Amino acid sequence: MLRPLLNIVRLLRLARTLARHDALFLLERLEVAEVVVIAARLLSRRREEGRPGQRLARALNEAGPSFIKLGQALSTRSDLLGEEMAGDLSELQDRLPPFGGLEARAAIKEEFGAECEALFSRFDDKPIAAASIAQVHFAVTADGREVAVKVLRPGVEEAFARDIDLFMWLAELIEARPQWRRLKPVESIKTLAESVAMEMDLRFEASAAEELAENFSGDETFNVPKVDWARTGRRVLTTQRVTGLPLDDRQAIVGAGHDPLEVLAKASGAFFKQVFRDGFFHADLHAGNLFVDDDGNIAAVDFGIMGRIDKPTRFMLAEMLLAFLNRDYRRAAEIHFEAGLVPRHRSVDSFTQACRSIGEPIMDKPQNEISFARLLGQLFQITETFEMEAQPQLLLLQKTMLVSEGTGRRLAPEANMWLLARPLIEDWVGENLGPDARLRDGAIEMASFMKRLPKTLENLEKGAAMLAEGGVRLHPGTIRDLQASSARRVSMPSWLAAVLALALIVALIL
């Protein structure tokens, strides 16, 4: 009883903030807490200039750190808000006034049990960046290494916990309505909550940085700063300091003697490798987090928001991307059906028509204006027509693509990052989905089965002996083995299942 009451009070505060910016349409569209919306509208009749998405972005920025994160998450939901509003929200900047240097030093002392001066020979009290969850200070270690020190905001965990509870309560109310269920609001908020929870334990960010660095080991075109684990904890992260030019500062990059097209090719190649090769990608690729070093290579910072995509989804995305690049809309539609994104009872022909209606206006533009983030966003918008369920694991990728495309256009307006990466995508699809790849995967599966076969036959022989003795009393270990065997058979090809059945018959006869 207390939770709904507290959340109604919090919702009223939010509604008043939205009303001040003429942005109550967000709650009105979701058709929740109508009484709260009416009360907020009566209390504030203020009108503001700008598009709805711009007004909503200003309101969420005023509401505080959690709502900035919510707005950034909503920027991926063009299926819910429409393309224009989602685009406006994607411009929402995660910037807040900094907290004091003394508070940062106190947080470092509390984390490590030592004064800041014992860990750093120099610590700049003025941060170089301040966001909703943390801020970053430059420092120098006792042994003379230049580092960047990220420190969480005081009290940020408690504030986010309160607001996430409000978001979850609203998502539960929304999902209770059949017309919104397919958009999976509860799952989306859970994803946001997990992402924020990981952002607020800086050891996870340190681990993500190391994993990304390992994935690019030996690749000089994309660099990740080293983590200083001795000066890293739950609320403090210390990494090697990165120097370079912001990726979108074309004039400075040209002035330094670098070819913007070559720099963009390196950036697009690195993004392709993260998404398709590794299934682990930096999901906050705005220009403030990407730099061009003296050698013209890319250096990244801020690994608090990372995305993961499993291999089947990567295969589906790569094939779909190539299908649209080749304007093969029939194949693009078939990929959706094969992946189970569209129910089987829907028409492939009708979905092909829908893909064409989305693809042609985008693919017909000059190559530098082709946006696959926009294409994905429009695919998400036709979910209701074709009973497609939302894909929360793809929403973060779509947002990342949108930001990356914008950064790429500022660097090299005449080029397109996806066309630069096209040869990489084609090679990867050929290596992983071509005839040779299928033969290789089949051989691996066969070798795995043959390795298990002696144990399986031994278990079958034991079972046959027990049956011959007139009763079956299975040892717990045998039960586990048989259950495991049964689970494996679910994914066996039919010819392997036939071999297993034949072995069972032979064991029973003998």
Short mmCIF file of C-alpha atoms in Angstrom, two decimals:
data_model
loop_
_atom_site.label_atom_id
_atom_site.label_comp_id
_atom_site.label_asym_id
_atom_site.label_seq_id
_atom_site.Cartn_x
_atom_site.Cartn_y
_atom_site.Cartn_z
CA MET A 1 0.00 0.00 0.00
CA LEU A 2 2.88 2.36 0.83
CA ARG A 3 4.62 1.84 -2.53
CA PRO A 4 1.68 3.03 -4.69
CA LEU A 5 1.18 6.04 -2.42
CA LEU A 6 4.84 7.07 -2.58
CA ASN A 7 4.92 6.61 -6.34
CA ILE A 8 1.76 8.65 -6.84
CA VAL A 9 3.43 11.53 -4.97
CA ARG A 10 6.59 11.12 -7.09
CA LEU A 11 4.50 10.93 -10.24
CA LEU A 12 2.70 14.16 -9.35
CA ARG A 13 6.06 15.92 -8.98
CA LEU A 14 7.14 14.57 -12.36
CA ALA A 15 3.84 15.55 -13.94
CA ARG A 16 4.19 19.12 -12.68
CA THR A 17 7.68 19.30 -14.21
CA LEU A 18 6.35 17.96 -17.50
CA ALA A 19 3.47 20.45 -17.37
CA ARG A 20 5.85 23.39 -16.88
CA HIS A 21 7.47 22.42 -20.19
CA ASP A 22 4.19 21.57 -21.93
CA ALA A 23 5.27 17.92 -22.15
CA LEU A 24 2.42 16.10 -20.39
CA PHE A 25 1.65 14.33 -23.66
CA LEU A 26 4.06 11.58 -22.58
CA LEU A 27 1.79 10.48 -19.73
CA GLU A 28 -1.37 11.21 -21.71
CA ARG A 29 -0.26 8.95 -24.56
CA LEU A 30 0.42 6.09 -22.15
CA GLU A 31 -3.05 6.51 -20.59
CA VAL A 32 -1.89 6.04 -17.01
CA ALA A 33 -2.71 8.03 -13.87
CA GLU A 34 -5.21 10.26 -15.68
CA VAL A 35 -6.18 12.04 -12.44
CA VAL A 36 -2.54 12.98 -11.77
CA VAL A 37 -2.19 14.32 -15.33
CA ILE A 38 -5.36 16.43 -15.02
CA ALA A 39 -4.20 17.83 -11.66
CA ALA A 40 -0.77 18.73 -13.06
CA ARG A 41 -2.31 20.45 -16.08
CA LEU A 42 -4.57 22.53 -13.84
CA LEU A 43 -1.63 23.55 -11.64
CA SER A 44 0.49 24.68 -14.57
CA ARG A 45 -0.84 26.25 -17.78
CA ARG A 46 2.58 27.27 -19.08
CA ARG A 47 3.24 26.97 -22.82
CA GLU A 48 6.72 26.56 -24.30
CA GLU A 49 8.19 26.84 -27.76
CA GLY A 50 9.76 23.98 -29.67
CA ARG A 51 8.86 20.55 -30.95
CA PRO A 52 7.30 18.07 -28.51
CA GLY A 53 10.53 16.07 -28.25
CA GLN A 54 12.55 19.20 -27.49
CA ARG A 55 10.12 20.22 -24.74
CA LEU A 56 10.18 16.72 -23.28
CA ALA A 57 14.01 16.69 -23.31
CA ARG A 58 14.09 19.97 -21.35
CA ALA A 59 11.58 18.61 -18.81
CA LEU A 60 13.51 15.38 -18.25
CA ASN A 61 16.75 17.32 -17.91
CA GLU A 62 15.15 19.43 -15.16
CA ALA A 63 13.71 16.33 -13.43
CA GLY A 64 17.21 15.02 -12.67
CA PRO A 65 19.80 12.31 -13.41
CA SER A 66 17.45 9.30 -13.48
CA PHE A 67 15.11 11.02 -15.90
CA ILE A 68 17.98 11.97 -18.19
CA LYS A 69 18.80 8.27 -18.39
CA LEU A 70 15.12 7.50 -19.00
CA GLY A 71 15.02 10.06 -21.81
CA GLN A 72 18.09 8.52 -23.43
CA ALA A 73 16.42 5.10 -23.19
CA LEU A 74 13.21 6.50 -24.71
CA SER A 75 15.26 7.90 -27.60
CA THR A 76 15.51 4.30 -28.85
CA ARG A 77 11.73 3.81 -28.79
CA SER A 78 10.63 5.27 -32.09
CA ASP A 79 8.00 2.51 -32.05
CA LEU A 80 6.48 4.22 -29.03
CA LEU A 81 7.17 7.93 -29.57
CA GLY A 82 7.67 8.29 -33.31
CA GLU A 83 10.84 9.06 -35.21
CA GLU A 84 10.96 12.84 -34.75
CA MET A 85 10.48 12.75 -30.97
CA ALA A 86 12.94 9.89 -30.55
CA GLY A 87 15.46 11.90 -32.58
CA ASP A 88 14.98 14.96 -30.35
CA LEU A 89 15.49 12.86 -27.22
CA SER A 90 18.70 11.41 -28.66
CA GLU A 91 20.15 14.93 -28.33
CA LEU A 92 19.53 14.87 -24.56
CA GLN A 93 22.95 15.51 -23.04
CA ASP A 94 23.99 13.71 -19.88
CA ARG A 95 25.60 16.78 -18.31
CA LEU A 96 25.04 18.17 -14.82
CA PRO A 97 26.76 20.79 -12.66
CA PRO A 98 29.85 19.25 -11.02
CA PHE A 99 30.18 18.50 -7.32
CA GLY A 100 33.14 19.89 -5.42
CA GLY A 101 36.71 18.66 -5.47
CA LEU A 102 36.66 18.21 -1.69
CA GLU A 103 33.72 15.80 -2.05
CA ALA A 104 35.64 13.87 -4.72
CA ARG A 105 38.68 13.63 -2.45
CA ALA A 106 36.46 12.45 0.43
CA ALA A 107 34.97 9.73 -1.81
CA ILE A 108 38.48 8.55 -2.76
CA LYS A 109 39.53 8.41 0.90
CA GLU A 110 36.39 6.46 1.85
CA GLU A 111 36.95 3.99 -1.01
CA PHE A 112 40.62 3.25 -0.38
CA GLY A 113 41.12 4.22 3.27
CA ALA A 114 43.93 6.59 2.31
CA GLU A 115 44.22 10.30 1.67
CA CYS A 116 44.07 11.43 -1.94
CA GLU A 117 47.64 12.76 -1.63
CA ALA A 118 48.90 9.26 -0.80
CA LEU A 119 47.52 7.91 -4.08
CA PHE A 120 48.18 10.85 -6.41
CA SER A 121 51.01 13.36 -6.54
CA ARG A 122 48.59 15.74 -8.25
CA PHE A 123 44.80 15.74 -8.32
CA ASP A 124 42.86 18.41 -10.24
CA ASP A 125 39.88 19.49 -8.12
CA LYS A 126 38.10 20.90 -11.17
CA PRO A 127 36.55 18.02 -13.16
CA ILE A 128 36.95 17.85 -16.92
CA ALA A 129 33.49 16.25 -17.34
CA ALA A 130 30.41 15.93 -15.10
CA ALA A 131 27.47 13.63 -15.89
CA SER A 132 24.43 12.27 -14.06
CA ILE A 133 26.23 9.40 -12.34
CA ALA A 134 29.87 10.47 -12.04
CA GLN A 135 32.47 13.05 -12.94
CA VAL A 136 36.07 12.77 -14.13
CA HIS A 137 39.23 14.45 -12.78
CA PHE A 138 42.73 14.41 -14.22
CA ALA A 139 45.51 13.35 -11.88
CA VAL A 140 49.10 12.11 -11.74
CA THR A 141 50.09 9.01 -9.78
CA ALA A 142 52.99 8.90 -7.33
CA ASP A 143 55.13 7.18 -9.99
CA GLY A 144 54.39 9.93 -12.55
CA ARG A 145 51.69 8.37 -14.73
CA GLU A 146 48.98 10.67 -16.08
CA VAL A 147 45.53 9.22 -15.31
CA ALA A 148 41.82 10.01 -15.40
CA VAL A 149 39.90 9.43 -12.16
CA LYS A 150 36.14 8.83 -12.31
CA VAL A 151 34.21 9.38 -9.07
CA LEU A 152 30.52 8.63 -8.41
CA ARG A 153 28.23 11.44 -7.31
CA PRO A 154 27.45 11.46 -3.58
CA GLY A 155 24.05 9.82 -2.88
CA VAL A 156 23.48 8.85 -6.51
CA GLU A 157 22.63 5.22 -5.69
CA GLU A 158 19.73 6.13 -3.39
CA ALA A 159 18.30 8.69 -5.84
CA PHE A 160 18.35 6.23 -8.72
CA ALA A 161 16.79 3.46 -6.62
CA ARG A 162 13.78 5.70 -5.83
CA ASP A 163 13.28 6.76 -9.42
CA ILE A 164 13.76 3.29 -10.90
CA ASP A 165 11.02 2.05 -8.56
CA LEU A 166 8.72 4.75 -9.98
CA PHE A 167 9.61 3.73 -13.55
CA MET A 168 8.93 0.07 -12.79
CA TRP A 169 5.59 0.87 -11.15
CA LEU A 170 4.54 2.88 -14.22
CA ALA A 171 5.76 0.12 -16.55
CA GLU A 172 3.64 -2.42 -14.67
CA LEU A 173 0.57 -0.18 -15.05
CA ILE A 174 1.29 0.27 -18.77
CA GLU A 175 1.88 -3.44 -19.40
CA ALA A 176 -1.44 -4.27 -17.76
CA ARG A 177 -3.08 -2.74 -20.85
CA PRO A 178 -3.18 -5.25 -23.75
CA GLN A 179 -2.39 -2.66 -26.42
CA TRP A 180 1.01 -1.88 -24.81
CA ARG A 181 2.03 -5.41 -23.78
CA ARG A 182 3.89 -6.22 -27.01
CA LEU A 183 6.24 -3.27 -26.35
CA LYS A 184 7.51 -5.01 -23.19
CA PRO A 185 7.77 -1.91 -20.96
CA VAL A 186 8.63 -3.92 -17.83
CA GLU A 187 11.47 -5.74 -19.59
CA SER A 188 12.74 -2.44 -20.98
CA ILE A 189 12.82 -0.85 -17.51
CA LYS A 190 14.57 -3.94 -16.13
CA THR A 191 17.20 -3.51 -18.85
CA LEU A 192 17.58 0.17 -17.90
CA ALA A 193 17.83 -0.74 -14.19
CA GLU A 194 20.52 -3.36 -14.86
CA SER A 195 22.46 -0.93 -17.04
CA VAL A 196 22.33 1.81 -14.39
CA ALA A 197 23.26 -0.64 -11.59
CA MET A 198 26.35 -1.67 -13.55
CA GLU A 199 27.22 1.96 -14.25
CA MET A 200 27.16 2.67 -10.51
CA ASP A 201 29.71 -0.02 -9.71
CA LEU A 202 32.82 1.25 -11.42
CA ARG A 203 34.53 -2.13 -11.11
CA PHE A 204 32.13 -3.34 -13.83
CA GLU A 205 33.20 -0.47 -16.07
CA ALA A 206 36.85 -1.36 -15.44
CA SER A 207 36.12 -4.97 -16.37
CA ALA A 208 34.31 -3.88 -19.54
CA ALA A 209 37.29 -1.74 -20.55
CA GLU A 210 39.64 -4.69 -20.12
CA GLU A 211 37.38 -7.04 -22.11
CA LEU A 212 37.14 -4.53 -24.95
CA ALA A 213 40.92 -4.03 -24.87
CA GLU A 214 41.46 -7.80 -25.08
CA ASN A 215 39.12 -8.01 -28.08
CA PHE A 216 41.30 -5.45 -29.88
CA SER A 217 44.64 -6.79 -28.72
CA GLY A 218 47.14 -6.31 -31.55
CA ASP A 219 44.83 -3.91 -33.43
CA GLU A 220 46.41 -0.46 -33.33
CA THR A 221 43.48 1.24 -35.06
CA PHE A 222 41.31 1.13 -31.91
CA ASN A 223 42.76 1.70 -28.44
CA VAL A 224 41.35 1.38 -24.92
CA PRO A 225 43.08 3.00 -21.91
CA LYS A 226 44.65 0.68 -19.34
CA VAL A 227 42.90 0.26 -16.00
CA ASP A 228 44.81 1.10 -12.82
CA TRP A 229 43.28 -1.63 -10.62
CA ALA A 230 45.21 -0.50 -7.53
CA ARG A 231 43.29 2.80 -7.65
CA THR A 232 39.94 1.37 -8.75
CA GLY A 233 37.01 0.35 -6.54
CA ARG A 234 33.21 0.40 -6.46
CA ARG A 235 32.94 4.22 -6.45
CA VAL A 236 36.28 5.23 -8.02
CA LEU A 237 37.81 4.22 -11.38
CA THR A 238 41.32 5.16 -12.48
CA THR A 239 42.53 4.67 -16.05
CA GLN A 240 45.35 5.80 -18.28
CA ARG A 241 44.75 9.36 -19.51
CA VAL A 242 43.76 9.58 -23.17
CA THR A 243 44.89 12.49 -25.32
CA GLY A 244 43.76 13.33 -28.82
CA LEU A 245 41.32 15.28 -30.95
CA PRO A 246 37.55 14.81 -30.64
CA LEU A 247 36.37 12.53 -33.45
CA ASP A 248 33.89 15.09 -34.80
CA ASP A 249 36.40 17.99 -34.94
CA ARG A 250 37.03 17.72 -38.68
CA GLN A 251 38.98 20.96 -38.94
CA ALA A 252 41.44 20.01 -36.20
CA ILE A 253 41.83 16.48 -37.60
CA VAL A 254 42.63 17.80 -41.08
CA GLY A 255 44.96 20.37 -39.53
CA ALA A 256 46.84 17.58 -37.79
CA GLY A 257 47.48 15.94 -41.18
CA HIS A 258 44.92 13.13 -40.96
CA ASP A 259 42.51 12.09 -43.72
CA PRO A 260 38.95 12.22 -42.27
CA LEU A 261 37.86 9.41 -44.60
CA GLU A 262 40.60 7.11 -43.33
CA VAL A 263 39.75 8.00 -39.73
CA LEU A 264 36.05 7.24 -40.37
CA ALA A 265 36.99 3.92 -42.00
CA LYS A 266 38.89 2.96 -38.84
CA ALA A 267 35.97 4.03 -36.63
CA SER A 268 33.38 2.15 -38.70
CA GLY A 269 35.62 -0.93 -38.85
CA ALA A 270 36.03 -0.90 -35.07
CA PHE A 271 32.26 -0.59 -34.59
CA PHE A 272 31.63 -3.47 -37.00
CA LYS A 273 34.13 -5.69 -35.14
CA GLN A 274 32.54 -4.88 -31.79
CA VAL A 275 28.97 -5.61 -32.92
CA PHE A 276 29.40 -8.53 -35.34
CA ARG A 277 32.74 -10.16 -34.54
CA ASP A 278 32.60 -9.88 -30.74
CA GLY A 279 28.95 -9.21 -29.85
CA PHE A 280 30.21 -6.73 -27.24
CA PHE A 281 30.10 -3.04 -28.09
CA HIS A 282 30.64 0.42 -26.64
CA ALA A 283 27.11 1.80 -26.47
CA ASP A 284 27.89 5.48 -25.85
CA LEU A 285 29.87 6.43 -28.94
CA HIS A 286 29.35 10.18 -28.99
CA ALA A 287 32.22 12.48 -29.93
CA GLY A 288 33.09 13.21 -26.29
CA ASN A 289 34.08 9.57 -25.84
CA LEU A 290 36.08 9.08 -29.06
CA PHE A 291 39.41 10.69 -29.91
CA VAL A 292 41.92 10.63 -32.75
CA ASP A 293 45.50 10.16 -31.54
CA ASP A 294 48.73 11.41 -33.12
CA ASP A 295 48.88 8.38 -35.43
CA GLY A 296 45.34 8.87 -36.73
CA ASN A 297 43.97 5.92 -34.75
CA ILE A 298 40.85 5.86 -32.57
CA ALA A 299 40.94 5.95 -28.77
CA ALA A 300 37.79 5.43 -26.68
CA VAL A 301 36.87 6.33 -23.10
CA ASP A 302 33.87 5.85 -20.76
CA PHE A 303 32.81 2.20 -20.75
CA GLY A 304 29.85 2.51 -18.38
CA ILE A 305 27.28 1.61 -21.03
CA MET A 306 28.11 -1.52 -23.02
CA GLY A 307 25.88 -3.73 -25.16
CA ARG A 308 25.90 -7.46 -25.86
CA ILE A 309 24.34 -9.35 -28.78
CA ASP A 310 24.25 -13.13 -29.08
CA LYS A 311 25.53 -14.88 -32.20
CA PRO A 312 22.13 -15.76 -33.78
CA THR A 313 21.07 -12.11 -33.51
CA ARG A 314 24.37 -10.99 -35.04
CA PHE A 315 23.83 -13.34 -37.99
CA MET A 316 20.31 -12.01 -38.44
CA LEU A 317 21.44 -8.37 -38.30
CA ALA A 318 24.31 -8.88 -40.74
CA GLU A 319 22.10 -10.66 -43.27
CA MET A 320 19.38 -8.04 -42.89
CA LEU A 321 21.88 -5.21 -43.33
CA LEU A 322 23.20 -6.75 -46.55
CA ALA A 323 19.68 -7.45 -47.81
CA PHE A 324 18.74 -3.78 -47.47
CA LEU A 325 22.06 -2.64 -48.95
CA ASN A 326 21.30 -4.86 -51.97
CA ARG A 327 17.64 -3.75 -51.96
CA ASP A 328 16.63 -7.40 -51.67
CA TYR A 329 13.45 -6.71 -49.70
CA ARG A 330 12.12 -10.24 -50.07
CA ARG A 331 15.21 -11.60 -48.33
CA ALA A 332 14.96 -8.88 -45.66
CA ALA A 333 11.40 -10.04 -44.95
CA GLU A 334 12.34 -13.72 -44.90
CA ILE A 335 15.09 -13.04 -42.36
CA HIS A 336 12.49 -11.61 -39.97
CA PHE A 337 10.33 -14.72 -40.31
CA GLU A 338 13.29 -17.08 -39.91
CA ALA A 339 14.33 -15.26 -36.74
CA GLY A 340 10.81 -15.51 -35.33
CA LEU A 341 10.41 -11.72 -35.17
CA VAL A 342 7.19 -11.88 -37.21
CA PRO A 343 4.49 -14.48 -36.42
CA ARG A 344 4.26 -17.31 -38.98
CA HIS A 345 0.61 -16.60 -39.77
CA ARG A 346 1.49 -13.18 -41.20
CA SER A 347 2.12 -12.80 -44.94
CA VAL A 348 5.73 -12.77 -46.17
CA ASP A 349 4.56 -10.88 -49.26
CA SER A 350 2.92 -8.16 -47.16
CA PHE A 351 5.99 -7.84 -44.95
CA THR A 352 8.18 -7.62 -48.08
CA GLN A 353 6.01 -4.71 -49.19
CA ALA A 354 6.47 -3.07 -45.77
CA CYS A 355 10.26 -3.53 -45.98
CA ARG A 356 10.28 -1.93 -49.41
CA SER A 357 8.22 1.02 -48.15
CA ILE A 358 10.79 1.58 -45.41
CA GLY A 359 13.93 0.84 -47.41
CA GLU A 360 13.35 2.72 -50.65
CA PRO A 361 13.02 6.25 -49.15
CA ILE A 362 16.23 5.64 -47.18
CA MET A 363 18.30 3.73 -49.76
CA ASP A 364 17.35 6.21 -52.50
CA LYS A 365 19.15 9.04 -50.70
CA PRO A 366 22.75 10.06 -51.44
CA GLN A 367 25.08 7.50 -49.87
CA ASN A 368 26.23 9.86 -47.12
CA GLU A 369 22.61 10.32 -45.96
CA ILE A 370 21.69 6.62 -45.72
CA SER A 371 20.86 5.86 -42.08
CA PHE A 372 20.53 2.29 -40.90
CA ALA A 373 19.65 3.53 -37.45
CA ARG A 374 16.65 5.26 -39.00
CA LEU A 375 15.82 2.10 -40.96
CA LEU A 376 15.85 -0.01 -37.79
CA GLY A 377 13.75 2.59 -36.03
CA GLN A 378 11.10 2.47 -38.76
CA LEU A 379 11.10 -1.33 -38.64
CA PHE A 380 10.35 -1.07 -34.92
CA GLN A 381 7.44 1.27 -35.73
CA ILE A 382 5.57 -1.33 -37.81
CA THR A 383 5.49 -3.79 -34.91
CA GLU A 384 1.79 -3.26 -34.27
CA THR A 385 0.74 -3.91 -37.87
CA PHE A 386 2.62 -7.22 -38.04
CA GLU A 387 2.30 -8.27 -34.38
CA MET A 388 6.04 -8.05 -33.89
CA GLU A 389 7.26 -8.07 -30.31
CA ALA A 390 9.71 -5.38 -29.23
CA GLN A 391 13.34 -6.47 -29.13
CA PRO A 392 14.90 -4.77 -26.08
CA GLN A 393 18.35 -6.20 -26.89
CA LEU A 394 18.31 -4.27 -30.20
CA LEU A 395 17.10 -0.93 -28.82
CA LEU A 396 20.49 -0.05 -27.33
CA LEU A 397 22.19 -0.97 -30.60
CA GLN A 398 19.81 1.21 -32.60
CA LYS A 399 20.52 4.18 -30.33
CA THR A 400 24.28 3.57 -30.62
CA MET A 401 24.01 3.41 -34.41
CA LEU A 402 22.10 6.70 -34.44
CA VAL A 403 24.77 8.48 -32.40
CA SER A 404 27.61 6.90 -34.40
CA GLU A 405 26.08 7.97 -37.71
CA GLY A 406 25.75 11.55 -36.50
CA THR A 407 29.37 11.64 -35.34
CA GLY A 408 30.53 10.08 -38.63
CA ARG A 409 28.70 12.69 -40.72
CA ARG A 410 30.35 15.54 -38.83
CA LEU A 411 33.76 13.96 -39.44
CA ALA A 412 33.31 13.09 -43.13
CA PRO A 413 30.03 14.51 -44.50
CA GLU A 414 30.62 12.97 -47.94
CA ALA A 415 30.93 9.35 -46.67
CA ASN A 416 28.77 6.64 -45.10
CA MET A 417 30.16 4.45 -42.32
CA TRP A 418 28.05 1.43 -43.37
CA LEU A 419 29.24 1.49 -46.97
CA LEU A 420 32.82 1.74 -45.71
CA ALA A 421 32.21 -1.33 -43.54
CA ARG A 422 30.33 -3.25 -46.26
CA PRO A 423 33.33 -5.39 -47.37
CA LEU A 424 33.90 -6.40 -43.74
CA ILE A 425 30.24 -7.38 -43.35
CA GLU A 426 30.23 -9.39 -46.60
CA ASP A 427 33.42 -11.24 -45.65
CA TRP A 428 32.08 -11.98 -42.16
CA VAL A 429 28.78 -13.31 -43.48
CA GLY A 430 30.63 -15.50 -45.99
CA GLU A 431 32.94 -16.88 -43.31
CA ASN A 432 30.17 -17.56 -40.80
CA LEU A 433 27.10 -18.37 -42.90
CA GLY A 434 28.50 -19.75 -46.16
CA PRO A 435 28.78 -23.44 -47.21
CA ASP A 436 32.26 -23.81 -45.68
CA ALA A 437 30.99 -22.45 -42.36
CA ARG A 438 28.06 -24.88 -42.35
CA LEU A 439 30.42 -27.81 -43.03
CA ARG A 440 32.74 -26.63 -40.25
CA ASP A 441 29.87 -26.26 -37.76
CA GLY A 442 28.52 -29.68 -38.74
CA ALA A 443 31.92 -31.27 -38.20
CA ILE A 444 32.21 -29.66 -34.76
CA GLU A 445 28.74 -30.89 -33.81
CA MET A 446 29.54 -34.41 -35.08
CA ALA A 447 32.80 -34.50 -33.11
CA SER A 448 30.97 -33.40 -29.98
CA PHE A 449 28.34 -36.12 -30.48
CA MET A 450 30.94 -38.83 -31.09
CA LYS A 451 32.72 -37.78 -27.89
CA ARG A 452 29.46 -38.25 -25.94
CA LEU A 453 28.43 -41.45 -27.72
CA PRO A 454 30.40 -44.01 -25.60
CA LYS A 455 28.92 -42.65 -22.36
CA THR A 456 25.44 -42.62 -23.89
CA LEU A 457 25.78 -46.25 -25.04
CA GLU A 458 27.09 -47.25 -21.63
CA ASN A 459 24.01 -45.70 -19.99
CA LEU A 460 21.74 -47.47 -22.49
CA GLU A 461 23.46 -50.79 -21.76
CA LYS A 462 22.90 -50.30 -18.02
CA GLY A 463 19.24 -49.50 -18.64
CA ALA A 464 18.78 -52.60 -20.82
CA ALA A 465 20.35 -54.81 -18.13
CA MET A 466 18.02 -53.42 -15.49
CA LEU A 467 15.02 -53.97 -17.76
CA ALA A 468 16.10 -57.61 -18.31
CA GLU A 469 16.27 -58.12 -14.53
CA GLY A 470 12.61 -57.16 -14.25
CA GLY A 471 12.84 -53.74 -12.72
CA VAL A 472 14.52 -50.40 -13.09
CA ARG A 473 16.15 -48.61 -10.20
CA LEU A 474 18.21 -45.83 -11.61
CA HIS A 475 21.23 -44.41 -9.83
CA PRO A 476 20.94 -40.61 -9.34
CA GLY A 477 24.02 -40.14 -11.55
CA THR A 478 22.42 -42.19 -14.33
CA ILE A 479 19.23 -40.13 -14.05
CA ARG A 480 21.27 -36.95 -14.49
CA ASP A 481 23.08 -38.42 -17.50
CA LEU A 482 19.83 -39.51 -19.14
CA GLN A 483 18.26 -36.10 -18.48
CA ALA A 484 21.30 -34.44 -20.03
CA SER A 485 21.06 -36.80 -23.00
CA SER A 486 17.40 -35.92 -23.40
CA ALA A 487 18.13 -32.20 -23.27
CA ARG A 488 20.84 -32.58 -25.92
CA ARG A 489 18.53 -34.49 -28.24
CA VAL A 490 16.32 -31.42 -28.51
CA SER A 491 18.93 -29.68 -30.62
CA MET A 492 20.21 -32.79 -32.48
CA PRO A 493 19.86 -33.03 -36.24
CA SER A 494 17.40 -35.74 -37.31
CA TRP A 495 20.12 -38.10 -38.58
CA LEU A 496 21.88 -37.99 -35.21
CA ALA A 497 18.59 -38.75 -33.47
CA ALA A 498 18.19 -41.75 -35.80
CA VAL A 499 21.64 -43.05 -34.83
CA LEU A 500 20.73 -42.75 -31.16
CA ALA A 501 17.43 -44.58 -31.71
CA LEU A 502 19.24 -47.39 -33.54
CA ALA A 503 21.73 -47.69 -30.68
CA LEU A 504 18.83 -47.98 -28.22
CA ILE A 505 17.22 -50.77 -30.26
CA VAL A 506 20.50 -52.69 -30.53
CA ALA A 507 21.13 -52.32 -26.78
CA LEU A 508 17.67 -53.66 -25.94
CA ILE A 509 17.98 -56.64 -28.35
CA LEU A 510 21.42 -57.63 -27.11
#
